[in-house]
CSV table of C-alpha atoms in Angstrom, one decimal:
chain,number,residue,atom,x,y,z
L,1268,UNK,CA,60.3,85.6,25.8
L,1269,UNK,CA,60.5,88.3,29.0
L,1270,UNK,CA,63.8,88.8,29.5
L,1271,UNK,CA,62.8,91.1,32.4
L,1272,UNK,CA,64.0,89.4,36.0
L,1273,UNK,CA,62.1,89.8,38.7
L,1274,UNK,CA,62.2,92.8,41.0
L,1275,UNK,CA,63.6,92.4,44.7
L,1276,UNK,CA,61.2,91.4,47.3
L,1277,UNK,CA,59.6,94.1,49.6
L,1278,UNK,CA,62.1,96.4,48.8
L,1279,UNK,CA,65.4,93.8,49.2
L,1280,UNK,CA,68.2,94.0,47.6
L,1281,UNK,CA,68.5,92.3,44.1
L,1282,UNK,CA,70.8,89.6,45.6
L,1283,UNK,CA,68.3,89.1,48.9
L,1284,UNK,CA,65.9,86.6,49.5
L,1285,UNK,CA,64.1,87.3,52.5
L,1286,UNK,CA,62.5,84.0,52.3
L,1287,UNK,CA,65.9,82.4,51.9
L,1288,UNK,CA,67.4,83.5,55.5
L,1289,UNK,CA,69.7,81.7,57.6
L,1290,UNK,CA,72.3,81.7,59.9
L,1291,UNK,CA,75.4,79.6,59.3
L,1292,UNK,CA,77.9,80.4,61.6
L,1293,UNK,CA,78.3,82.9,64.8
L,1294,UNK,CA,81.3,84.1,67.2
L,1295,UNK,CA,82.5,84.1,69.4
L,1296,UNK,CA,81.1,80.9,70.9
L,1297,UNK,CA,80.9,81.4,74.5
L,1298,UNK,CA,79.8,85.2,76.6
L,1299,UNK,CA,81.2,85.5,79.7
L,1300,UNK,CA,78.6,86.6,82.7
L,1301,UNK,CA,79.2,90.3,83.8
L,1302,UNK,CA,81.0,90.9,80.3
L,1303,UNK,CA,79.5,94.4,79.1
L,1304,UNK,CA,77.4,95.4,82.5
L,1305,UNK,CA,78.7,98.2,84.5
L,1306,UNK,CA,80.3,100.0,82.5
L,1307,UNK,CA,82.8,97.4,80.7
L,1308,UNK,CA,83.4,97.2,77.3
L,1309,UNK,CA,80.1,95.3,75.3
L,1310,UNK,CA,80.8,92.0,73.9
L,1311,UNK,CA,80.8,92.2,69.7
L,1312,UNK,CA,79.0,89.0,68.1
L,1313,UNK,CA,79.2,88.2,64.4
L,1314,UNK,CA,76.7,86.3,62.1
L,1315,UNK,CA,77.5,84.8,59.0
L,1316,UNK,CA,74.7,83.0,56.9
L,1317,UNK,CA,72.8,84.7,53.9
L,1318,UNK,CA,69.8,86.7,52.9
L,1319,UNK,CA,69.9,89.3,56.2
L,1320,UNK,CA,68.0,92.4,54.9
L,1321,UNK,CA,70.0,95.9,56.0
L,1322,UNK,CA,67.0,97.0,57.9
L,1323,UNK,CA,66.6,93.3,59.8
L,1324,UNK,CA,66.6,93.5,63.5
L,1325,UNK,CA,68.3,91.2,65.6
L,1326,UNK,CA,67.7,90.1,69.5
L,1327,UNK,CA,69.0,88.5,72.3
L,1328,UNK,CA,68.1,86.5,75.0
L,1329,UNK,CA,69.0,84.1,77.8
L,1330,UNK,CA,66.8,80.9,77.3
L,1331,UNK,CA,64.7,79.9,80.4
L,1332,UNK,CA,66.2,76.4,80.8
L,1333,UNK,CA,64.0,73.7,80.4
L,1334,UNK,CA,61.4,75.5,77.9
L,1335,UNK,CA,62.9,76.5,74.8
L,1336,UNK,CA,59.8,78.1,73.2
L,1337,UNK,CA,59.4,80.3,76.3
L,1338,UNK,CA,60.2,83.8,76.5
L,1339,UNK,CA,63.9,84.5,77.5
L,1340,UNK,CA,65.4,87.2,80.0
L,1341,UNK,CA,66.3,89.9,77.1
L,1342,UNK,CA,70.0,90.9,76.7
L,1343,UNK,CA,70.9,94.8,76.0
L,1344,UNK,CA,71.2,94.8,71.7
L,1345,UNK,CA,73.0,97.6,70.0
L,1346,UNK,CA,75.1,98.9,66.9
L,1347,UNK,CA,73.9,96.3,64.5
L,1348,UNK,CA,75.6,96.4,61.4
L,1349,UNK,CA,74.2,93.9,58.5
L,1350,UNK,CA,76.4,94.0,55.0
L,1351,UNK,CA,74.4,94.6,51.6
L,1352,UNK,CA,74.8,91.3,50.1
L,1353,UNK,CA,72.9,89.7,53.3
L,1354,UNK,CA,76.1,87.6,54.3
L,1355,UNK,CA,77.4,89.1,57.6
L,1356,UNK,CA,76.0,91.0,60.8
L,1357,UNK,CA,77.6,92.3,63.3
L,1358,UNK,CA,75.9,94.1,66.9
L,1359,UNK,CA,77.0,94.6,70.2
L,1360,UNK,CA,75.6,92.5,73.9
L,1361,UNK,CA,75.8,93.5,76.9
L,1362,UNK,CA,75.9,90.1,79.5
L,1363,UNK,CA,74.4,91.0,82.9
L,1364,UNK,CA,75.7,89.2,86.4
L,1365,UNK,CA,73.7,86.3,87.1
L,1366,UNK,CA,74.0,85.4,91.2
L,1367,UNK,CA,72.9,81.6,90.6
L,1368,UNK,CA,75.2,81.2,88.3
L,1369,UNK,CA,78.7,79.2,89.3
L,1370,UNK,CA,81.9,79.0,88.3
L,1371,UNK,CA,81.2,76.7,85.0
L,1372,UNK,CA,77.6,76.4,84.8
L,1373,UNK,CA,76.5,77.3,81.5
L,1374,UNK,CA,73.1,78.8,80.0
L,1375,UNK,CA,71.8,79.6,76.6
L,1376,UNK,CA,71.7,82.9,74.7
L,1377,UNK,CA,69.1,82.6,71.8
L,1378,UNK,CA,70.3,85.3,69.1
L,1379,UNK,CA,66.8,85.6,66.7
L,1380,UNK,CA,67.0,87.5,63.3
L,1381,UNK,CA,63.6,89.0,62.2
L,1382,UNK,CA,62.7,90.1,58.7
L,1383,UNK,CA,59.9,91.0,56.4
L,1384,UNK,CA,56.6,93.0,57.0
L,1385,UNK,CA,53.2,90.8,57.9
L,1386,UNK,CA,54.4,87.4,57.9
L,1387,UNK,CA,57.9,87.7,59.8
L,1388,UNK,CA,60.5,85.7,58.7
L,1389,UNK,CA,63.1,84.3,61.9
L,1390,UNK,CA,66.4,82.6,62.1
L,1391,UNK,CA,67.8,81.5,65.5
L,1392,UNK,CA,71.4,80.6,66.8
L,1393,UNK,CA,72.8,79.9,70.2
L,1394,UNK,CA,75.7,80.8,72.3
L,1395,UNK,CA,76.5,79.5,75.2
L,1396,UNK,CA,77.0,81.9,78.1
L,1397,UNK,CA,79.6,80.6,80.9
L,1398,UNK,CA,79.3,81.2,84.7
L,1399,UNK,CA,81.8,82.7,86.8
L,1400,UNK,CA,81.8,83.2,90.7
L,1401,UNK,CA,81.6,86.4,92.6
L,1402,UNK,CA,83.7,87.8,95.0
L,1403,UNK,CA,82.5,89.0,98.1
L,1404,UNK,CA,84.8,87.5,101.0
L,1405,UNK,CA,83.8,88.4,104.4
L,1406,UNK,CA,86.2,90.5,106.9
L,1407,UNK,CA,89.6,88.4,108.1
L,1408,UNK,CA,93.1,87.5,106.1
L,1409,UNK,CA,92.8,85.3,103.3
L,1410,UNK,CA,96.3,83.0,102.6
L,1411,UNK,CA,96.5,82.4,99.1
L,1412,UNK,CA,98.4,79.3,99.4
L,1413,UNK,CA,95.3,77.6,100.9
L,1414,UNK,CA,92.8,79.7,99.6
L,1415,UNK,CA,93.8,80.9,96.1
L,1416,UNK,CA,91.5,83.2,94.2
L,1417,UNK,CA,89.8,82.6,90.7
L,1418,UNK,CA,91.3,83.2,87.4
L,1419,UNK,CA,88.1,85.6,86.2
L,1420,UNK,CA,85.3,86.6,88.7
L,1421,UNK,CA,82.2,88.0,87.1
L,1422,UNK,CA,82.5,90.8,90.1
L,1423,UNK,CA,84.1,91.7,93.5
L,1424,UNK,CA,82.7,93.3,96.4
L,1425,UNK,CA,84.6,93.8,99.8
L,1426,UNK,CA,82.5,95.3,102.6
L,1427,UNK,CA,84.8,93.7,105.2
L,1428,UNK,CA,88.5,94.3,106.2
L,1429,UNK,CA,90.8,91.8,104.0
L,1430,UNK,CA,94.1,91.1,104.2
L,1431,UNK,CA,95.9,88.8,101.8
L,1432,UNK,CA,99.0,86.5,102.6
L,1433,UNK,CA,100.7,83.9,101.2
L,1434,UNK,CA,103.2,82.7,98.3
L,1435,UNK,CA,100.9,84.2,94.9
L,1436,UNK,CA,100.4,87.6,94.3
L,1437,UNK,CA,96.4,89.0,95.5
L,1438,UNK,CA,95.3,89.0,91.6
L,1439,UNK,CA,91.7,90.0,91.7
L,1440,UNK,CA,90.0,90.2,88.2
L,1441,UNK,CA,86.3,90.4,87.0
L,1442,UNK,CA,84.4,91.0,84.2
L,1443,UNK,CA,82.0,93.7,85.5
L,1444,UNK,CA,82.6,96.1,88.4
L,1445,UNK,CA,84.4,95.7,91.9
L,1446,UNK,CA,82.9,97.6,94.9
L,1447,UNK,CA,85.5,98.7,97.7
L,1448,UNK,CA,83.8,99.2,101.3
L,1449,UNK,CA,86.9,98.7,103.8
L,1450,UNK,CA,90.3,98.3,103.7
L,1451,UNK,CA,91.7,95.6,101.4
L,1452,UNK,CA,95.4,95.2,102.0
L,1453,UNK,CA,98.9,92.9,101.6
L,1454,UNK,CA,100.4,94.7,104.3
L,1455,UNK,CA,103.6,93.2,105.6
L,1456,UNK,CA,103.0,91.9,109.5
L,1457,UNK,CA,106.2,92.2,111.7
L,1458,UNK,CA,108.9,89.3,109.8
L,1459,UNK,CA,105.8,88.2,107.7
L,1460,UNK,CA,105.4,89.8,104.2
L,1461,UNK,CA,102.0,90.4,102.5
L,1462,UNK,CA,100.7,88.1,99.4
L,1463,UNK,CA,103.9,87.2,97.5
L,1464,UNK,CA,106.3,89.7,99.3
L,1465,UNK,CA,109.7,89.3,101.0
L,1466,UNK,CA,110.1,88.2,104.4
L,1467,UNK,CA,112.1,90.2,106.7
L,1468,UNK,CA,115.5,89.0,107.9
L,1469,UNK,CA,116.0,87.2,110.7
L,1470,UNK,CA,118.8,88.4,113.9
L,1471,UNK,CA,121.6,89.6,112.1
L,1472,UNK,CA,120.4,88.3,108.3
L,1473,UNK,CA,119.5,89.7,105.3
L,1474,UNK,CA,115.6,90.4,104.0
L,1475,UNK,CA,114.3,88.6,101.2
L,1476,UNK,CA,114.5,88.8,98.2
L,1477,UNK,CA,117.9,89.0,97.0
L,1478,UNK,CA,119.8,92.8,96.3
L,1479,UNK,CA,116.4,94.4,97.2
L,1480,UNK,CA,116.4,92.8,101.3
L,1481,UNK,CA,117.7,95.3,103.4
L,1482,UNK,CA,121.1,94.3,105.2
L,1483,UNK,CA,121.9,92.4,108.5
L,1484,UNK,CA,122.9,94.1,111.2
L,1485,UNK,CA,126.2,91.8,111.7
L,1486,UNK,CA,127.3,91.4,115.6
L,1487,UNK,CA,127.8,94.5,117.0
L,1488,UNK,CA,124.2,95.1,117.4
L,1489,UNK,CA,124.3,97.2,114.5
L,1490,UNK,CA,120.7,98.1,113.1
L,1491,UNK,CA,119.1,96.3,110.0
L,1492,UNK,CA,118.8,98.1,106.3
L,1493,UNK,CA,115.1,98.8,105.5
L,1494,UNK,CA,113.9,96.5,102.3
L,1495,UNK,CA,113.9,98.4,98.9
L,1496,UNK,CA,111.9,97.9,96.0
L,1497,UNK,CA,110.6,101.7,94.2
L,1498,UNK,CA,113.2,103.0,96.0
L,1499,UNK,CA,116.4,101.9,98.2
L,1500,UNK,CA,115.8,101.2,101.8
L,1501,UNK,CA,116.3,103.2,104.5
L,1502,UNK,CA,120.8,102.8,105.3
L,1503,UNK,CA,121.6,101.7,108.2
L,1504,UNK,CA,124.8,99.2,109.7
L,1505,UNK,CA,123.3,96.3,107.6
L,1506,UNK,CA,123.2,98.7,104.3
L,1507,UNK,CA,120.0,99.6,102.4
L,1508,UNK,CA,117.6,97.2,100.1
L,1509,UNK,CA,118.5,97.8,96.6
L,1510,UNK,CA,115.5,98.7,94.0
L,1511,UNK,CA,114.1,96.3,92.1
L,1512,UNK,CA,111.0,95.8,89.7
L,1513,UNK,CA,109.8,98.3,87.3
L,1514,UNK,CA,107.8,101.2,87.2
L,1515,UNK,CA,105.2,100.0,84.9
L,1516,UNK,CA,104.5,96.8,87.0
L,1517,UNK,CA,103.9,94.6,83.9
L,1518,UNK,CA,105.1,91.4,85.8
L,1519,UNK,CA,103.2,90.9,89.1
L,1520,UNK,CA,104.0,87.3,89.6
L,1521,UNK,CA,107.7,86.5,90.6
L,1522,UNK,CA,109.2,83.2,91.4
L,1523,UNK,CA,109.7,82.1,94.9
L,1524,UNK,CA,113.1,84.0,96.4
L,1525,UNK,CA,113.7,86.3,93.3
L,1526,UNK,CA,113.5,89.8,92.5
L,1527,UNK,CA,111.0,91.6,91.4
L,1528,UNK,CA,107.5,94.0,91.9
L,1529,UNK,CA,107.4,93.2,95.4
L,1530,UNK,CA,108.4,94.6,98.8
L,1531,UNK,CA,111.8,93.6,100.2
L,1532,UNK,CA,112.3,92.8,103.4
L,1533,UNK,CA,114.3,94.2,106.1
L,1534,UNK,CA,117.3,93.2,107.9
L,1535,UNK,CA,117.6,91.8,110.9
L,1536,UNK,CA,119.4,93.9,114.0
L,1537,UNK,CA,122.9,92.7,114.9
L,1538,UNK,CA,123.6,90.8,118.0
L,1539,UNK,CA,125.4,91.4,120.9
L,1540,UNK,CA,127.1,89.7,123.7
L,1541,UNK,CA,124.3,90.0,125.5
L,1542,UNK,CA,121.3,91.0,123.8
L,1543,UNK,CA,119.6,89.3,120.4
L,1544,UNK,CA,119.1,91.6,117.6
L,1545,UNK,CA,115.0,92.3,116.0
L,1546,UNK,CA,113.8,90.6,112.8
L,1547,UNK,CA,113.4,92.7,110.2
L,1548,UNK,CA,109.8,93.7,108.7
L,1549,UNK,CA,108.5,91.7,106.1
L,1550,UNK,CA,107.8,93.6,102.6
L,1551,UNK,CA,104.6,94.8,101.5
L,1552,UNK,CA,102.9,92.1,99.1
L,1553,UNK,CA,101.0,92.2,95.5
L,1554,UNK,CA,97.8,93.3,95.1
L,1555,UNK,CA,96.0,94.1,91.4
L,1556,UNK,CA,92.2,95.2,91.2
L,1557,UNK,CA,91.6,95.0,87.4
L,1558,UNK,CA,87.7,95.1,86.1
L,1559,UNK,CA,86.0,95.1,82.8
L,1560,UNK,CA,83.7,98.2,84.3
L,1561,UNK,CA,83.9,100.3,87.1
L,1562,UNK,CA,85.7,100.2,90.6
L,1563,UNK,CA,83.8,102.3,93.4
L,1564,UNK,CA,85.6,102.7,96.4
L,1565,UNK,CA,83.6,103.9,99.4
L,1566,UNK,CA,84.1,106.0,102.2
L,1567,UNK,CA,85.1,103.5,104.7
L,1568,UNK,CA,87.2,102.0,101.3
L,1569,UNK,CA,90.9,101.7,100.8
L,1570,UNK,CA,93.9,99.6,99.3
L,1571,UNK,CA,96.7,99.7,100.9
L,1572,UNK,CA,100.5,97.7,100.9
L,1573,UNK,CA,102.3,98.7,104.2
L,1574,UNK,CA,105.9,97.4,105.0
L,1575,UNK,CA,106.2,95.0,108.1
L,1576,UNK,CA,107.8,97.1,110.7
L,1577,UNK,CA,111.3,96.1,112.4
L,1578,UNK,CA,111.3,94.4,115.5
L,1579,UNK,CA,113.5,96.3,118.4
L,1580,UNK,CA,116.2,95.0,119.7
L,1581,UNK,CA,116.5,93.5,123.3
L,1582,UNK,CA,117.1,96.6,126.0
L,1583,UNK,CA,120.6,94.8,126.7
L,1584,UNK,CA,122.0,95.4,123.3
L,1585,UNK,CA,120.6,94.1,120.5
L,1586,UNK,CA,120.2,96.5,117.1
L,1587,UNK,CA,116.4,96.7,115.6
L,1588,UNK,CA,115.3,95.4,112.5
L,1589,UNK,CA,115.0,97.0,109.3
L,1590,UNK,CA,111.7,98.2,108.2
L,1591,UNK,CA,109.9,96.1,105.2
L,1592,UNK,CA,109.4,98.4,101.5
L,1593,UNK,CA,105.9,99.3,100.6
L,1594,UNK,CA,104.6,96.8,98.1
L,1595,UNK,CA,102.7,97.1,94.8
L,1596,UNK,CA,99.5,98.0,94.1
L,1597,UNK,CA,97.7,97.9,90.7
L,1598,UNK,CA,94.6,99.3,89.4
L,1599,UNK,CA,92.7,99.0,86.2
L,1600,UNK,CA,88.8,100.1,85.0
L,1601,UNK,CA,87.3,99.8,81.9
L,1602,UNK,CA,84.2,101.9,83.1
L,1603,UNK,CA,86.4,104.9,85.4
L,1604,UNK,CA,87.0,105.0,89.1
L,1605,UNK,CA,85.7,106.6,91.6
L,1606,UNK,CA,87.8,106.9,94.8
L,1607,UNK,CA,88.3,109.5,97.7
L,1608,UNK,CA,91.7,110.8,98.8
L,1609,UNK,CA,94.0,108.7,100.2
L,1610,UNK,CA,92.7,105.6,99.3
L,1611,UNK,CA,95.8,104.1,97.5
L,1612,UNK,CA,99.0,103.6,99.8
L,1613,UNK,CA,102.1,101.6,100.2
L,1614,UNK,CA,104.6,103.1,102.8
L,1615,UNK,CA,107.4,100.9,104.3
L,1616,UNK,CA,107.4,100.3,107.8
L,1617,UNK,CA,109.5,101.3,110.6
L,1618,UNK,CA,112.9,99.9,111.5
């Protein structure tokens, strides 16, 4: 009787059959477009099946729709890891942006694992790779509350002047990189706050929202308190906006009225007995800029969360308005940023 088992195939480990491969299982499920391009953070996949050789080398491509068998657009592979019983691989993708692809269309990624010397042995999954929409608004003001922005864009791009109003915060989030051209802003405009911050005060009335409003300027045409929010407001008859928020501005979205990390508004001027008092400014608004990669901002490039300024007071009597606080501004890159000076601001406005 030979007792002697056979020897490993090709060089395989004793517990490999190269013959026998397959792949069982595979996460995640879905790839995101943009997710690993420019600079962000590489999406890692796992395979689990049986009989991977250590030295097996696995693809990845995006499956031209409509013929299978055809060669794919190929994905950016790396780091593959394989275990030495065969049962488990790991590696690295990088997911480009694809234009034509919407918000929720979907194409194929075929991952292939190929083995042996001569006559190749293959094993193919799928995952499914999910659209997302760009973002590259043209110049003008945007108003969230009829125009709200996506969850997850696969990038950003502003080459025209933007300003964002309305009751949400500007939350602007992609999977790749975001380009800067021109001014992007939620500056506060006169009694009108920037995307979800605090309206000024009208004659004589406190800004919004809540302690952090600057004070009114009650009815001896006193002048309105500036709107707080980093820091108190400028004092005047109406009394300074308290601070509010946080440094680390982990909450940008605050409910309707409340306090929180958002520009106050000022207060209105006081009346007189002949002259009506100025609103006060609205409060800088909201605006985050987070990407997976990088964020480039240009020459001609800035963000920026002014204060509304105070309205002055009629010549017979009335006080000015309080000037709106500076707003918040938030920026995050996985892949660096590049900026000039001065490209980051939020000053309160005039009262």
């Amino acid at each position: 009787i030979d007792s002697t088992p056979d020897g490993p195939l090709d060089g395989a480990p004793a517990d490999v059959d190269p013959d026998d491969l397959e792949i069982q299982a595979i996460a995640p499920s879905e790839l995101l477009e943009g997710a690993g391009s420019a600079g962000s953070r590489p999406v890692v996949v796992q395979l689990d099946g049986h009989d991977m050789l250590p030295d097996a080398s696995i693809t990845a491509e995006i499956v031209v729709p409509g013929d299978d068998a055809a060669a794919g657009v190929p994905l950016v592979v790396a780091d593959v890891a394989i275990s030495p019983n065969g049962f488990l691989a790991a590696f690295t993708v990088e997911v480009p942006v694809r234009p034509a692809l919407g918000a929720g269309d979907t194409e194929t990624v075929r991952i292939t694992v190929t083995q042996g010397s001569g006559d190749e042995i293959r094993a193919s999954s799928s995952i499914a790779l999910i659209g997302l929409d760009e973002l590259a608004p043209g110049a003008g003001t945007i108003d969230l509350d009829t125009t709200p922005l996506a969850t997850l864009y696969s990038q950003a791009t502003f080459d025209g002047a933007i300003r964002f109003t309305g009751a949400a915060p500007a939350l602007i989030r992609v999977t790749s990189n975001i380009t800067v051209n021109a001014t992007v802003n939620v500056d506060g405009d006169g009694q009108s706050p920037g995307a979800s911050g605090c309206a000024g005060g009208g004659e004589a009335v406190q800004g919004g929202c809540g302690d952090g409003g600057g004070g009114g300027g009650g009815t001896t045409a006193g002048g309105g308190g500036g709107g707080g929010f980093g820091t108190t407001g400028f004092a005047a008859t109406g009394g300074s906006g308290g601070t509010t928020g946080e440094e680390m501005l982990l909450d940008l979205t605050t409910d309707p009225g409340a306090e929180g990390n958002r520009g106050n508004g000022g207060g209105g001027g006081g009346s007189d007995t002949l002259g009506n008092g100025g609103a006060g400014g609205g409060g800088g608004g909201v605006l985050e800029l987070s990407a997976g990669g990088t964020i480039t901002v240009g020459g001609g490039g800035a963000l920026r969360a002014r204060g509304g300024d105070g309205a002055v007071g009629d010549v017979l009597g009335g006080g000015d308005g309080g000037g709106g606080a500076g707003g918040a501004l938030l920026v995050r890159s996985g892949g660096g940023i590049t900026a000039g000076a001065g490209w980051l601001s939020a000053p309160g406005g005039t009262g």
